[in-house]
mmCIF file of C-alpha atoms and ligand atoms in Angstrom:
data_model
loop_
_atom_site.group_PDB
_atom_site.id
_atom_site.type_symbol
_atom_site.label_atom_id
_atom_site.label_comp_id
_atom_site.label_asym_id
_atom_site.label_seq_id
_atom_site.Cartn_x
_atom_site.Cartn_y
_atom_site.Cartn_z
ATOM 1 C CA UNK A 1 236.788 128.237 129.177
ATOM 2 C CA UNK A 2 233.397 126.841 129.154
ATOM 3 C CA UNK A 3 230.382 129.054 128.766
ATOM 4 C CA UNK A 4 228.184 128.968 131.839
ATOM 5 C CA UNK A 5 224.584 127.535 131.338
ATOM 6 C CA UNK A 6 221.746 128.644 133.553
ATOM 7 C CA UNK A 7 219.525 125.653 133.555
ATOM 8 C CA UNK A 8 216.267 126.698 135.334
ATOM 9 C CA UNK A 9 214.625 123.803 136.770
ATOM 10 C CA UNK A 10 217.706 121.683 136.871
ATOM 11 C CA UNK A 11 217.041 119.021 139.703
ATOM 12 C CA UNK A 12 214.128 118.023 137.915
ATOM 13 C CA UNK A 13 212.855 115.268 135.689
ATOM 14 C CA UNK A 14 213.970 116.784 131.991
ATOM 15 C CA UNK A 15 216.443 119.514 133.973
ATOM 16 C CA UNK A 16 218.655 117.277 135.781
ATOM 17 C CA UNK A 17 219.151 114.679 132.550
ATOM 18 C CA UNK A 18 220.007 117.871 130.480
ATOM 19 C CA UNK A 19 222.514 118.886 133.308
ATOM 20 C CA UNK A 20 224.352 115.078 132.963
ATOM 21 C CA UNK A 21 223.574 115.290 128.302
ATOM 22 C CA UNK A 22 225.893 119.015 128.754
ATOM 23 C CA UNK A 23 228.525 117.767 130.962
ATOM 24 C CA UNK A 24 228.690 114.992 128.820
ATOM 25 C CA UNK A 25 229.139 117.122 125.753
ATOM 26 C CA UNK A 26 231.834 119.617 128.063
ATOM 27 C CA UNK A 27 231.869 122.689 125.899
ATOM 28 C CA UNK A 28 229.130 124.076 128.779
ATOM 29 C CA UNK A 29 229.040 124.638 132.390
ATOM 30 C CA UNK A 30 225.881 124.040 133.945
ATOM 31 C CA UNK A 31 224.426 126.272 136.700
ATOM 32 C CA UNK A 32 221.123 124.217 137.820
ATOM 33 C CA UNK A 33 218.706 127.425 139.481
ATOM 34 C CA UNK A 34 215.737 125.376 140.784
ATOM 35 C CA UNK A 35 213.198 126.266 144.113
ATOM 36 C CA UNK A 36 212.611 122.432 144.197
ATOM 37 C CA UNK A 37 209.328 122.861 145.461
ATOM 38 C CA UNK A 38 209.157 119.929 142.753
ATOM 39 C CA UNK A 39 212.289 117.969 142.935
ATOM 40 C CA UNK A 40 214.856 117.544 145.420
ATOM 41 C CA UNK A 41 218.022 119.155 145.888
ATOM 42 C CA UNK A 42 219.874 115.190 146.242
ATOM 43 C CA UNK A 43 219.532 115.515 142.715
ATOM 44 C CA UNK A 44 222.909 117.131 142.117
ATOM 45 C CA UNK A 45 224.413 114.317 144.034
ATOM 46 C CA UNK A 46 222.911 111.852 141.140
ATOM 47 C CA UNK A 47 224.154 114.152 138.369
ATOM 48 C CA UNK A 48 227.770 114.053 140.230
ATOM 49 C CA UNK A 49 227.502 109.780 141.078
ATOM 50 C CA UNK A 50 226.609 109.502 136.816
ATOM 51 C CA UNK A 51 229.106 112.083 135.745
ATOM 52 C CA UNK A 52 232.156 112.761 138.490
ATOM 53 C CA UNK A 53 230.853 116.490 138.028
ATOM 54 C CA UNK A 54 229.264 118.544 140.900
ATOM 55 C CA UNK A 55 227.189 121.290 138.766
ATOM 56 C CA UNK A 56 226.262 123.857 141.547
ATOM 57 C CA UNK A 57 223.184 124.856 141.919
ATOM 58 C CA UNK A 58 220.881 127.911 143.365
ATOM 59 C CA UNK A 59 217.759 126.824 145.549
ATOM 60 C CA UNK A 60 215.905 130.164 144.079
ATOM 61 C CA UNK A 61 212.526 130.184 143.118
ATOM 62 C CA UNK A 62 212.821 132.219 139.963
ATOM 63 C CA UNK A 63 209.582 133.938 140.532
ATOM 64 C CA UNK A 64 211.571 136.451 142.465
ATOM 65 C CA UNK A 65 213.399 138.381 140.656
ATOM 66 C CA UNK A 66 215.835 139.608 143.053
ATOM 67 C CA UNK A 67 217.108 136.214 143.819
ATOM 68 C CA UNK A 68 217.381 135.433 140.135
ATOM 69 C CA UNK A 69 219.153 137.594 138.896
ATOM 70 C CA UNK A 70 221.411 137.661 142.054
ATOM 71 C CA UNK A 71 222.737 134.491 140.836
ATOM 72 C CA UNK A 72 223.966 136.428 137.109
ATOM 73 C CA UNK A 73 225.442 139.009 139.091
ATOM 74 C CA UNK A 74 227.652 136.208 141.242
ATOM 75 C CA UNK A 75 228.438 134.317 138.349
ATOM 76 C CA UNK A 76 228.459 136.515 135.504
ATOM 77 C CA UNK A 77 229.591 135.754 132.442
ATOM 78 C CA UNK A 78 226.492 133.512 131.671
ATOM 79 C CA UNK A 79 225.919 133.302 127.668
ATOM 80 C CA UNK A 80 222.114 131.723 128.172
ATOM 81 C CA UNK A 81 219.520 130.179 129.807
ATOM 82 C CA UNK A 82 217.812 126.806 129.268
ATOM 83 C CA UNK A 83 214.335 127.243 130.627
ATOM 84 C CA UNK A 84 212.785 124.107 132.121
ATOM 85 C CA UNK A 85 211.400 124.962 135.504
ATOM 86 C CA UNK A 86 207.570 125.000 135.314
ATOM 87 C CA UNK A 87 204.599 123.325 136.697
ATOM 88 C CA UNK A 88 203.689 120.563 134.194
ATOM 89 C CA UNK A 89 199.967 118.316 136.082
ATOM 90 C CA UNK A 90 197.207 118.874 133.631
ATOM 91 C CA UNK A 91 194.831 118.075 136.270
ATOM 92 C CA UNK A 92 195.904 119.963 139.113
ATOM 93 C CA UNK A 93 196.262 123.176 136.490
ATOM 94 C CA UNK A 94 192.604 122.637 135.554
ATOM 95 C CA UNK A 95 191.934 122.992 139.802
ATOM 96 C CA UNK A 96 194.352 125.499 140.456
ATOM 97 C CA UNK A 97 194.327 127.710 136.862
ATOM 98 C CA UNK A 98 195.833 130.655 138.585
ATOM 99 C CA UNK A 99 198.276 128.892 140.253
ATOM 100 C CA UNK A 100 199.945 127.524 136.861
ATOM 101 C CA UNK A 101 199.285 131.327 135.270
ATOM 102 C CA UNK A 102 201.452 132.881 137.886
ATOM 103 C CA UNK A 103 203.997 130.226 138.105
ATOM 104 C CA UNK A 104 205.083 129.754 134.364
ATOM 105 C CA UNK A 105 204.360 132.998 133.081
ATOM 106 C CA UNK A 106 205.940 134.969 136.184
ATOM 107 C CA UNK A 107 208.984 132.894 136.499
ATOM 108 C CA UNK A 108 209.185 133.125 132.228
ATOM 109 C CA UNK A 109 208.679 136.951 132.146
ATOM 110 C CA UNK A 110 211.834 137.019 134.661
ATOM 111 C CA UNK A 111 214.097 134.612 132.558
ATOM 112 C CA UNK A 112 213.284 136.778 129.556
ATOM 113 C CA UNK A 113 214.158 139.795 131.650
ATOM 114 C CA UNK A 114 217.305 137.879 132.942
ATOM 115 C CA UNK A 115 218.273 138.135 128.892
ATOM 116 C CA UNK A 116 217.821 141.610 128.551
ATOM 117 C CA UNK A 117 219.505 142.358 131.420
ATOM 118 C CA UNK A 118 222.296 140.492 131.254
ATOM 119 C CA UNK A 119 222.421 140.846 127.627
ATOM 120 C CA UNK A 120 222.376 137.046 126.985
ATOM 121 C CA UNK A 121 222.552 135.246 123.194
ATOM 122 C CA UNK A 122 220.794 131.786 124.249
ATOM 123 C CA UNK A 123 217.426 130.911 125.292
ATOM 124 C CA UNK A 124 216.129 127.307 125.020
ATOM 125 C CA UNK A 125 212.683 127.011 126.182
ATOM 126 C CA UNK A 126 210.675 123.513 127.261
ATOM 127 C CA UNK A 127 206.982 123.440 125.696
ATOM 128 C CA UNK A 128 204.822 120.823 125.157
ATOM 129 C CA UNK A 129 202.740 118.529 122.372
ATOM 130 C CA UNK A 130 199.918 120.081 124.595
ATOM 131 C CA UNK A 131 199.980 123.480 122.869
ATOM 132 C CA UNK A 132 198.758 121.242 119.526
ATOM 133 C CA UNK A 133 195.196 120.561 120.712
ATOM 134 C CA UNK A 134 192.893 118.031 119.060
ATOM 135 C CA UNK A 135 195.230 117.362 116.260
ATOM 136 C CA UNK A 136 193.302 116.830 112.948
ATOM 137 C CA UNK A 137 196.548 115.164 111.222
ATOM 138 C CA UNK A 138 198.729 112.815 111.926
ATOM 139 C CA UNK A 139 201.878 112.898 112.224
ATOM 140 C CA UNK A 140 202.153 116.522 113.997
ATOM 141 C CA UNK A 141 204.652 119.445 112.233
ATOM 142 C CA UNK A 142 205.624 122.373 113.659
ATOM 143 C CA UNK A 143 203.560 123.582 110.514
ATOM 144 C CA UNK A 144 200.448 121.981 112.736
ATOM 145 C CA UNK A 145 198.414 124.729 114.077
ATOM 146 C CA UNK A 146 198.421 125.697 117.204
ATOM 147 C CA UNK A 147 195.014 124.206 118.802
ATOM 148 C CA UNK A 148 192.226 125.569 121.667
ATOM 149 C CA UNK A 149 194.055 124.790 124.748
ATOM 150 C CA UNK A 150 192.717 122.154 126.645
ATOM 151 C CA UNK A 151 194.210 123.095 129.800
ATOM 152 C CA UNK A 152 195.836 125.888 132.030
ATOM 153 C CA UNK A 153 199.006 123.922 131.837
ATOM 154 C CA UNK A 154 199.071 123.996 127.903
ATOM 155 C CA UNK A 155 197.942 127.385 127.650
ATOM 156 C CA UNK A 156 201.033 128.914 129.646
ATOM 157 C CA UNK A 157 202.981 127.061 126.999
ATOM 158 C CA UNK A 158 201.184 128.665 124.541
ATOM 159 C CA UNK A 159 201.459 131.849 125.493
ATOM 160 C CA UNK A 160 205.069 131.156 126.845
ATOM 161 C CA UNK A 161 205.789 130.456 123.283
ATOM 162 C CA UNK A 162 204.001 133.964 121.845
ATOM 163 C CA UNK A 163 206.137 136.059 124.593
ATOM 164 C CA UNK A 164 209.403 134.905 123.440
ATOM 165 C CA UNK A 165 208.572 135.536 119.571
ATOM 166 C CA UNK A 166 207.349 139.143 120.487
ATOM 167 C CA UNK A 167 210.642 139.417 122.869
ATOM 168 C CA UNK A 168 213.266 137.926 120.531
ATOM 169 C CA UNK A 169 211.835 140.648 117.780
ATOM 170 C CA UNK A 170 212.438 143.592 119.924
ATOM 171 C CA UNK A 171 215.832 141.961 121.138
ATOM 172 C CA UNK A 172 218.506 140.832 118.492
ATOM 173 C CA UNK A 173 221.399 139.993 120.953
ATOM 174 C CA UNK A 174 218.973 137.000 122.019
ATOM 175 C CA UNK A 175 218.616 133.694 119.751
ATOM 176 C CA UNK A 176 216.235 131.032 121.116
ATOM 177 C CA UNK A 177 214.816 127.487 120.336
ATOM 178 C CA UNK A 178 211.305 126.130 121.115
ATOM 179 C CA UNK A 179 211.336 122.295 121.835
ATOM 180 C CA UNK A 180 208.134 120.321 121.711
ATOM 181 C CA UNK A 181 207.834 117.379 123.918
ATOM 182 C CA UNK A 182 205.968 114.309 123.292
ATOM 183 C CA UNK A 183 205.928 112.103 125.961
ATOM 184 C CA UNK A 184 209.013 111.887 127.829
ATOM 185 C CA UNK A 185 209.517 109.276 129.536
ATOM 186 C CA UNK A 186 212.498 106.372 131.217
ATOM 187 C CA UNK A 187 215.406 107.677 133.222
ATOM 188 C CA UNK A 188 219.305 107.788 133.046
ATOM 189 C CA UNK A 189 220.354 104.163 131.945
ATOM 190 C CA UNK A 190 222.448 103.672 134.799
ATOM 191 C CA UNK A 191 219.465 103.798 136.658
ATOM 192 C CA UNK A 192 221.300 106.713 139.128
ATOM 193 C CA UNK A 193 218.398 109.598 138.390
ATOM 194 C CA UNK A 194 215.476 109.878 137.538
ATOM 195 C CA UNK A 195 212.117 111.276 137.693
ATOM 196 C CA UNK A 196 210.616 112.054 141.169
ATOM 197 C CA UNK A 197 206.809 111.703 141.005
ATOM 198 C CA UNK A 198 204.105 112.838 143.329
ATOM 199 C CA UNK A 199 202.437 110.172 145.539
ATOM 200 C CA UNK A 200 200.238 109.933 142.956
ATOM 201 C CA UNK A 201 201.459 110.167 139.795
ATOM 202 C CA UNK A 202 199.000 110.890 136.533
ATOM 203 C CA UNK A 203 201.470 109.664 133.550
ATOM 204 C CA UNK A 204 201.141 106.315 132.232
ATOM 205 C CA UNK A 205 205.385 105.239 133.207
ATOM 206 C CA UNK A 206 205.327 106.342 136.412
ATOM 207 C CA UNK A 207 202.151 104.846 137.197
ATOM 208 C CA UNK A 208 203.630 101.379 135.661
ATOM 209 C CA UNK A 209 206.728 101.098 138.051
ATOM 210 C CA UNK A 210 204.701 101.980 141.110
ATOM 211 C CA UNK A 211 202.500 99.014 139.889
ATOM 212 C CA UNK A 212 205.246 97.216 139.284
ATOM 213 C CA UNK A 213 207.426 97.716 142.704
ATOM 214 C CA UNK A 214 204.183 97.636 144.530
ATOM 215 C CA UNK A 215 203.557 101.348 146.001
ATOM 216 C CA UNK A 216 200.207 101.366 143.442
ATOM 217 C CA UNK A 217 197.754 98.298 143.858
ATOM 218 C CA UNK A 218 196.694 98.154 139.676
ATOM 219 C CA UNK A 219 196.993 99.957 136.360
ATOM 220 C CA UNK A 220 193.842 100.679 134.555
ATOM 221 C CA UNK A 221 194.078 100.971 131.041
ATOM 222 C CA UNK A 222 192.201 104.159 129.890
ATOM 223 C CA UNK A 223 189.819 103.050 127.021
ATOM 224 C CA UNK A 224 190.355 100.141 124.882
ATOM 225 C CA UNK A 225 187.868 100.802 122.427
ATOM 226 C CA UNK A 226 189.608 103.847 120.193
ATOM 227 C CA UNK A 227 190.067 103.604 116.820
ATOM 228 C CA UNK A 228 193.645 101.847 116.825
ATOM 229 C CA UNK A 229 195.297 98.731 116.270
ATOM 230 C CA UNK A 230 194.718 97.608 119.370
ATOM 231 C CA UNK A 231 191.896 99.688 120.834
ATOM 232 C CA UNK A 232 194.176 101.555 123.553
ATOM 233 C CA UNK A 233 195.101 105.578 123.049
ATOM 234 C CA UNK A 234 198.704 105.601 121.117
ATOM 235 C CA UNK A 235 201.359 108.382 122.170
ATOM 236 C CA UNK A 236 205.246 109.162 120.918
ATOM 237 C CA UNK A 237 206.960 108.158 124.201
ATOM 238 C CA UNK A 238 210.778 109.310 123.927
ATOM 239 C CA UNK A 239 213.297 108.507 125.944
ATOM 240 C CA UNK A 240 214.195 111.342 128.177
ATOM 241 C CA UNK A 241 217.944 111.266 127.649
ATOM 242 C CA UNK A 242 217.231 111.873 123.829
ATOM 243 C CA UNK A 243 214.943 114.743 125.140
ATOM 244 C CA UNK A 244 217.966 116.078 127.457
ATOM 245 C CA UNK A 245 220.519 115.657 124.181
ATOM 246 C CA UNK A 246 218.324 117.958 122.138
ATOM 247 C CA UNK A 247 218.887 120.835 124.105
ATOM 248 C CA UNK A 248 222.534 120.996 123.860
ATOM 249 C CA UNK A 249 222.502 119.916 120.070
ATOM 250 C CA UNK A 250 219.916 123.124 120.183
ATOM 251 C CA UNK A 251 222.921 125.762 122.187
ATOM 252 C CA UNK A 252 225.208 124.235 119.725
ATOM 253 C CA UNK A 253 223.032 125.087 116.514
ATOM 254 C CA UNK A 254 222.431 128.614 117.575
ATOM 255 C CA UNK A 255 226.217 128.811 118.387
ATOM 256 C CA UNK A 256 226.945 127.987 115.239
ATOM 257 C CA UNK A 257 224.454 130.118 113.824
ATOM 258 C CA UNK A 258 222.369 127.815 111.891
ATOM 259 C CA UNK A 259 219.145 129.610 112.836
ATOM 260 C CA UNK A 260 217.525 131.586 109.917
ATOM 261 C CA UNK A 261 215.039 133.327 112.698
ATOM 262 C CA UNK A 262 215.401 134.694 116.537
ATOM 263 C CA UNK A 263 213.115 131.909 117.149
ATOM 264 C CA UNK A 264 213.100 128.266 115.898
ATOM 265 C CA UNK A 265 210.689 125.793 116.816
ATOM 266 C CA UNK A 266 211.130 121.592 116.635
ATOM 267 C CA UNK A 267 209.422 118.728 118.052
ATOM 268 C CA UNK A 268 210.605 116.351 120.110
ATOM 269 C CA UNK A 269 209.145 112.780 119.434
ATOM 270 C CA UNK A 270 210.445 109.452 118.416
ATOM 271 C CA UNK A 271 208.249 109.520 115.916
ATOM 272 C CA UNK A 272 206.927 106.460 116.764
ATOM 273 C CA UNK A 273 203.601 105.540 118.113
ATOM 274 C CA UNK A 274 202.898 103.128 120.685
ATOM 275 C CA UNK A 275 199.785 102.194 122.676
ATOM 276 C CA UNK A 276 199.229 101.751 126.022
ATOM 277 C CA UNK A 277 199.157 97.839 125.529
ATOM 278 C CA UNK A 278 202.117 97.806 123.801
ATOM 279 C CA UNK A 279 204.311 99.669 126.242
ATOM 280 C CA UNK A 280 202.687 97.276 128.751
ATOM 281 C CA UNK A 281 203.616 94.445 126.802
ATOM 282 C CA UNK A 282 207.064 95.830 126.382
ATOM 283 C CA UNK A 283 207.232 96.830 130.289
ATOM 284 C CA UNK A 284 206.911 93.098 131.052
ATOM 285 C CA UNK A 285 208.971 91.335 128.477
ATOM 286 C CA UNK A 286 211.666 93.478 128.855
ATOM 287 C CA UNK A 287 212.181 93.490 132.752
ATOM 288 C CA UNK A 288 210.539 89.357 133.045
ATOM 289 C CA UNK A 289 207.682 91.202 135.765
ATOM 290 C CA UNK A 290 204.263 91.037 135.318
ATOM 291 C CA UNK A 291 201.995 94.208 135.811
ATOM 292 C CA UNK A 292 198.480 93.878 137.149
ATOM 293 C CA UNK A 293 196.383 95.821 134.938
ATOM 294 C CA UNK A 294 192.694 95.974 134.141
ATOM 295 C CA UNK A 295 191.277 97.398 131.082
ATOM 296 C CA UNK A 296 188.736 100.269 131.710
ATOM 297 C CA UNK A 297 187.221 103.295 130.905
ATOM 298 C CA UNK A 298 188.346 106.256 129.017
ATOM 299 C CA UNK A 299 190.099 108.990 130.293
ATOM 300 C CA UNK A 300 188.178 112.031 129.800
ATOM 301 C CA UNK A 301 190.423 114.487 127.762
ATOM 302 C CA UNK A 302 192.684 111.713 125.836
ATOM 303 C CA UNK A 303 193.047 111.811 121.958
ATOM 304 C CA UNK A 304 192.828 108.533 120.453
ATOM 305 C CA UNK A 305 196.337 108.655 118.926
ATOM 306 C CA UNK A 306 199.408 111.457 118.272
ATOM 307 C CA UNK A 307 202.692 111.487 117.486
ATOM 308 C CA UNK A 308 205.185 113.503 116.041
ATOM 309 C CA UNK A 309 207.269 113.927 112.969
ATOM 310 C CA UNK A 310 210.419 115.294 114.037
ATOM 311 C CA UNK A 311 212.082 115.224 110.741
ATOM 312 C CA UNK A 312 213.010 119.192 111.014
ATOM 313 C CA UNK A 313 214.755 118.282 114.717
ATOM 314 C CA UNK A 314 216.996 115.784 112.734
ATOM 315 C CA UNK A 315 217.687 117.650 109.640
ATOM 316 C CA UNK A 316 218.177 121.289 111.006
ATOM 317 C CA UNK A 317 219.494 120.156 114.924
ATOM 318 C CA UNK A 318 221.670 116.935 113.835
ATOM 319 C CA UNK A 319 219.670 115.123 116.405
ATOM 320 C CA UNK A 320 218.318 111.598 116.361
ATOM 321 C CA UNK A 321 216.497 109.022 119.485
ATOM 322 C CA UNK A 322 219.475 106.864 120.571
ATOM 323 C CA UNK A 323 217.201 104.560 122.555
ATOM 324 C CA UNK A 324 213.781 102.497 121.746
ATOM 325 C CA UNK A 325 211.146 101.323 123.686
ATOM 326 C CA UNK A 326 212.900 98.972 125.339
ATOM 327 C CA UNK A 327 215.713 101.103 127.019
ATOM 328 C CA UNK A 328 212.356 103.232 128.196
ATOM 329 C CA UNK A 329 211.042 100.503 130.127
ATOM 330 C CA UNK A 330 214.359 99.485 131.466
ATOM 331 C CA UNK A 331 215.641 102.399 132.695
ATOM 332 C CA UNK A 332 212.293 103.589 134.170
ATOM 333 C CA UNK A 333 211.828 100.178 136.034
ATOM 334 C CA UNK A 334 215.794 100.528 136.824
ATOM 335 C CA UNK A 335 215.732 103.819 138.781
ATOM 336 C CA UNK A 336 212.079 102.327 140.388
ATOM 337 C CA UNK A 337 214.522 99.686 142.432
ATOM 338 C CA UNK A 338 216.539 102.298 142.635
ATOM 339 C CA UNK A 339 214.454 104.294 144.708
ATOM 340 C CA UNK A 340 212.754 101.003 146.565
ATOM 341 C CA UNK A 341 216.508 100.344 147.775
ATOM 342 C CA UNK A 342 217.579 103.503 148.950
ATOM 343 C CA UNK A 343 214.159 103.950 151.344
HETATM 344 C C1 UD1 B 401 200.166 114.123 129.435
HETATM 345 C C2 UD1 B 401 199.662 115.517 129.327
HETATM 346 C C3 UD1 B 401 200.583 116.333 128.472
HETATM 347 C C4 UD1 B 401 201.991 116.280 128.992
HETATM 348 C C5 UD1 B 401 202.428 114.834 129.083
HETATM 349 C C6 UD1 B 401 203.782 114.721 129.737
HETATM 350 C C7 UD1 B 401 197.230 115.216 129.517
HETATM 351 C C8 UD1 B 401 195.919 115.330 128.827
HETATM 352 N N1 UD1 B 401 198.312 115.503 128.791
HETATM 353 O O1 UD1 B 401 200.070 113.516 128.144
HETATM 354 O O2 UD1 B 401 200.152 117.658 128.439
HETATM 355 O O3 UD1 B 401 202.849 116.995 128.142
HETATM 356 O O4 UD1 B 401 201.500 114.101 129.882
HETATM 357 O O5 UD1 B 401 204.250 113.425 129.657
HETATM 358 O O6 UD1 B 401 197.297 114.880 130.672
HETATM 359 N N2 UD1 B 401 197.127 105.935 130.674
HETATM 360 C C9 UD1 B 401 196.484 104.790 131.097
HETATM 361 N N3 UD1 B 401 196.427 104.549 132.435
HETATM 362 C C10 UD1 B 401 196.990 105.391 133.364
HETATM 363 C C11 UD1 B 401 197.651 106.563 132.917
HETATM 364 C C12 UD1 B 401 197.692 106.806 131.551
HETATM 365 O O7 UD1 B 401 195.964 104.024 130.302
HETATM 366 O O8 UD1 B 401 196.870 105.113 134.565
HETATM 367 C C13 UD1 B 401 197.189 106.212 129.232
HETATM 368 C C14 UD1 B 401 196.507 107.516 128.838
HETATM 369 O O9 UD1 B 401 195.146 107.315 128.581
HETATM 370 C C15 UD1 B 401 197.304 107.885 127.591
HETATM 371 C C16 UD1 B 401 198.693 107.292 127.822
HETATM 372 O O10 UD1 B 401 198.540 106.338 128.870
HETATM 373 O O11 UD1 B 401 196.745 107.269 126.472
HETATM 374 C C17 UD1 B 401 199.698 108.320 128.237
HETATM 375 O O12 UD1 B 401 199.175 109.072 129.315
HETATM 376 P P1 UD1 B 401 200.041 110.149 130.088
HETATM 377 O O13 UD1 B 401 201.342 109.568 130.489
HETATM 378 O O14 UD1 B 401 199.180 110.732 131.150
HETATM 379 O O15 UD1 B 401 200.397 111.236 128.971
HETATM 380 P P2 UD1 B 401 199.421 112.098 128.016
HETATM 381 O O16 UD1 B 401 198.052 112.124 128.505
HETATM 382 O O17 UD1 B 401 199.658 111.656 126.619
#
């Protein structure tokens, strides 16, 4: 029998890729649990066109803690939870702090009392390269400190993180894995799913296919006079299907036990860094469109350059990036047509 999977957050961006990356691997059953006050419930219908699979899935806001755990009781027999569903907009968590306090630390104090509760082994939770700061030294470790957060956002990561260290201590039935995103971006290769962004989006790839299909009028280019090869910032953009297959190599390494604590943290980068020119570059040779950009000023807030080193992700998890730049660009400007035919 496979071992059910609560995937919190699972019609979103990272969620709903994770939900096709387990059926894939078909030792798990997925159970998406997502409010979509951020996503759409359609989703599942992608996940079932890519995979022949229809996960079902709980419109619950897991902020209330009835409804949540309702959905253990009806299904019961659920061995963990894989906790993605959070508000992630650095600038609307700098308008609305308590907003993004209550959301991710509410709805993550109920998961972690979901695992008491229900007495579950697995917890994988979603963080962020946010929680590292101003980075001093490249490439970032997990052995790179923790930095002053520069936002609400990367603060509830923070302390997201600090909660389940404390909780897995006091609670040995429960094994859990921290994953550190870079930049995740690109979309299911089929071009069937992918990320639904707000009218106006803030990250750099979502911002490139509106330009590109036309909803946006221009790209600016924040800054092009940092300290890097080519003057624009430079970020570890990873494909999100690599992101989605970490998290089930990560429920397979705690089921097989090869966690030496209750809590293991990895990043998850490519390792790679590539500016904002280059991925422009790359946008347009790869998919024959030209973008129309202007260089400008900096973004207040940007580092001039990280990226990861996600050497202990491919030693300790068995996990490696399948896909480059190029199947970023191609799949994100993919599921853009996407969308622009099925309106
Ligand atoms: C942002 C978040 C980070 C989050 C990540 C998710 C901030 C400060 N950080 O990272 O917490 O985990 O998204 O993917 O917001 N750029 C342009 N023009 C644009 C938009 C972006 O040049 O119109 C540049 C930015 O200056 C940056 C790069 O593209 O150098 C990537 O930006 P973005 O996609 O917003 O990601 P981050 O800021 O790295």
């Amino acid at each position: 029998m496979k071992k059910k999977i609560i995937v919190t957050g699972g019609t979103g961006y990272i969620g709903s890729h994770t939900l096709i990356e387990l059926i894939k691997n078909g030792e798990f059953e997925p159970i998406a649990v997502d409010s979509c006050v951020r996503s759409t419930p359609e989703t599942i219908q992608r996940v079932e066109a890519i995979t022949g699979v229809r996960v079902k899935h709980y419109q619950v806001d897991i902020c209330d803690k009835n409804a949540f755990f309702n959905v253990f009781e009806l299904e019961k027999e659920v061995v963990g939870i894989i906790h993605f569903a959070a508000f992630k907009c650095v600038p609307e968590s700098v308008e609305k702090p308590l907003m993004y306090y209550h959301n991710n630390l509410q709805s993550l104090e109920n998961v972690l009392e979901a695992c008491e509760k229900f007495q579950l082994q697995y917890l994988i939770f979603s963080s962020s390269a946010s929680i590292y700061g101003d980075v001093k030294e490249l490439p970032v470790t997990e052995n790179t400190p923790v930095g002053i957060p520069f936002c609400p956002y990367a603060h509830t990561k923070q302390i997201g993180e600090q909660m389940i260290h404390f909780f897995t201590q006091q609670h040995p039935h429960l094994q859990s894995v921290i994953l550190r995103y870079f930049n995740p971006v690109g979309n299911d290769m089929s071009g069937l799913n992918g990320e639904l962004s707000p009218d106006k989006p803030n990250n750099l790839m979502p911002i490139v296919t509106q330009v590109g299909i036309g909803k946006m009028k221009q790209l600016t280019v924040f800054g092009t006079d940092y300290d890097t090869r080519d003057g624009s910032c430079i970020r570890d953009y990873i494909h999100v299907c690599d992101i989605a297959d970490a998290h089930v190599k990560a429920l397979l390494f705690l089921e097989n036990q090869k966690n030496t604590s209750r809590c293991e943290t990895f990043n998850l980068g490519s390792g790679n860094g590539v500016s904002v020119l280059e991925m422009i570059d790359a946008f347009e040779k790869v998919n024959g469109i030209k973008l129309n950009y202007v260089l400008g000023e900096r973004r207040p807030g940007d580092v001039p350059a990280i990226y990861s080193d996600s050497t202990r992700a491919n030693q300790l998890l068995g996990w490696e990036c399948r896909y480059g730049i190029n199947e970023m660009v191609e799949s994100a400007w993919k599921w853009e047509k996407h969308l622009a035919q099925e309106h």
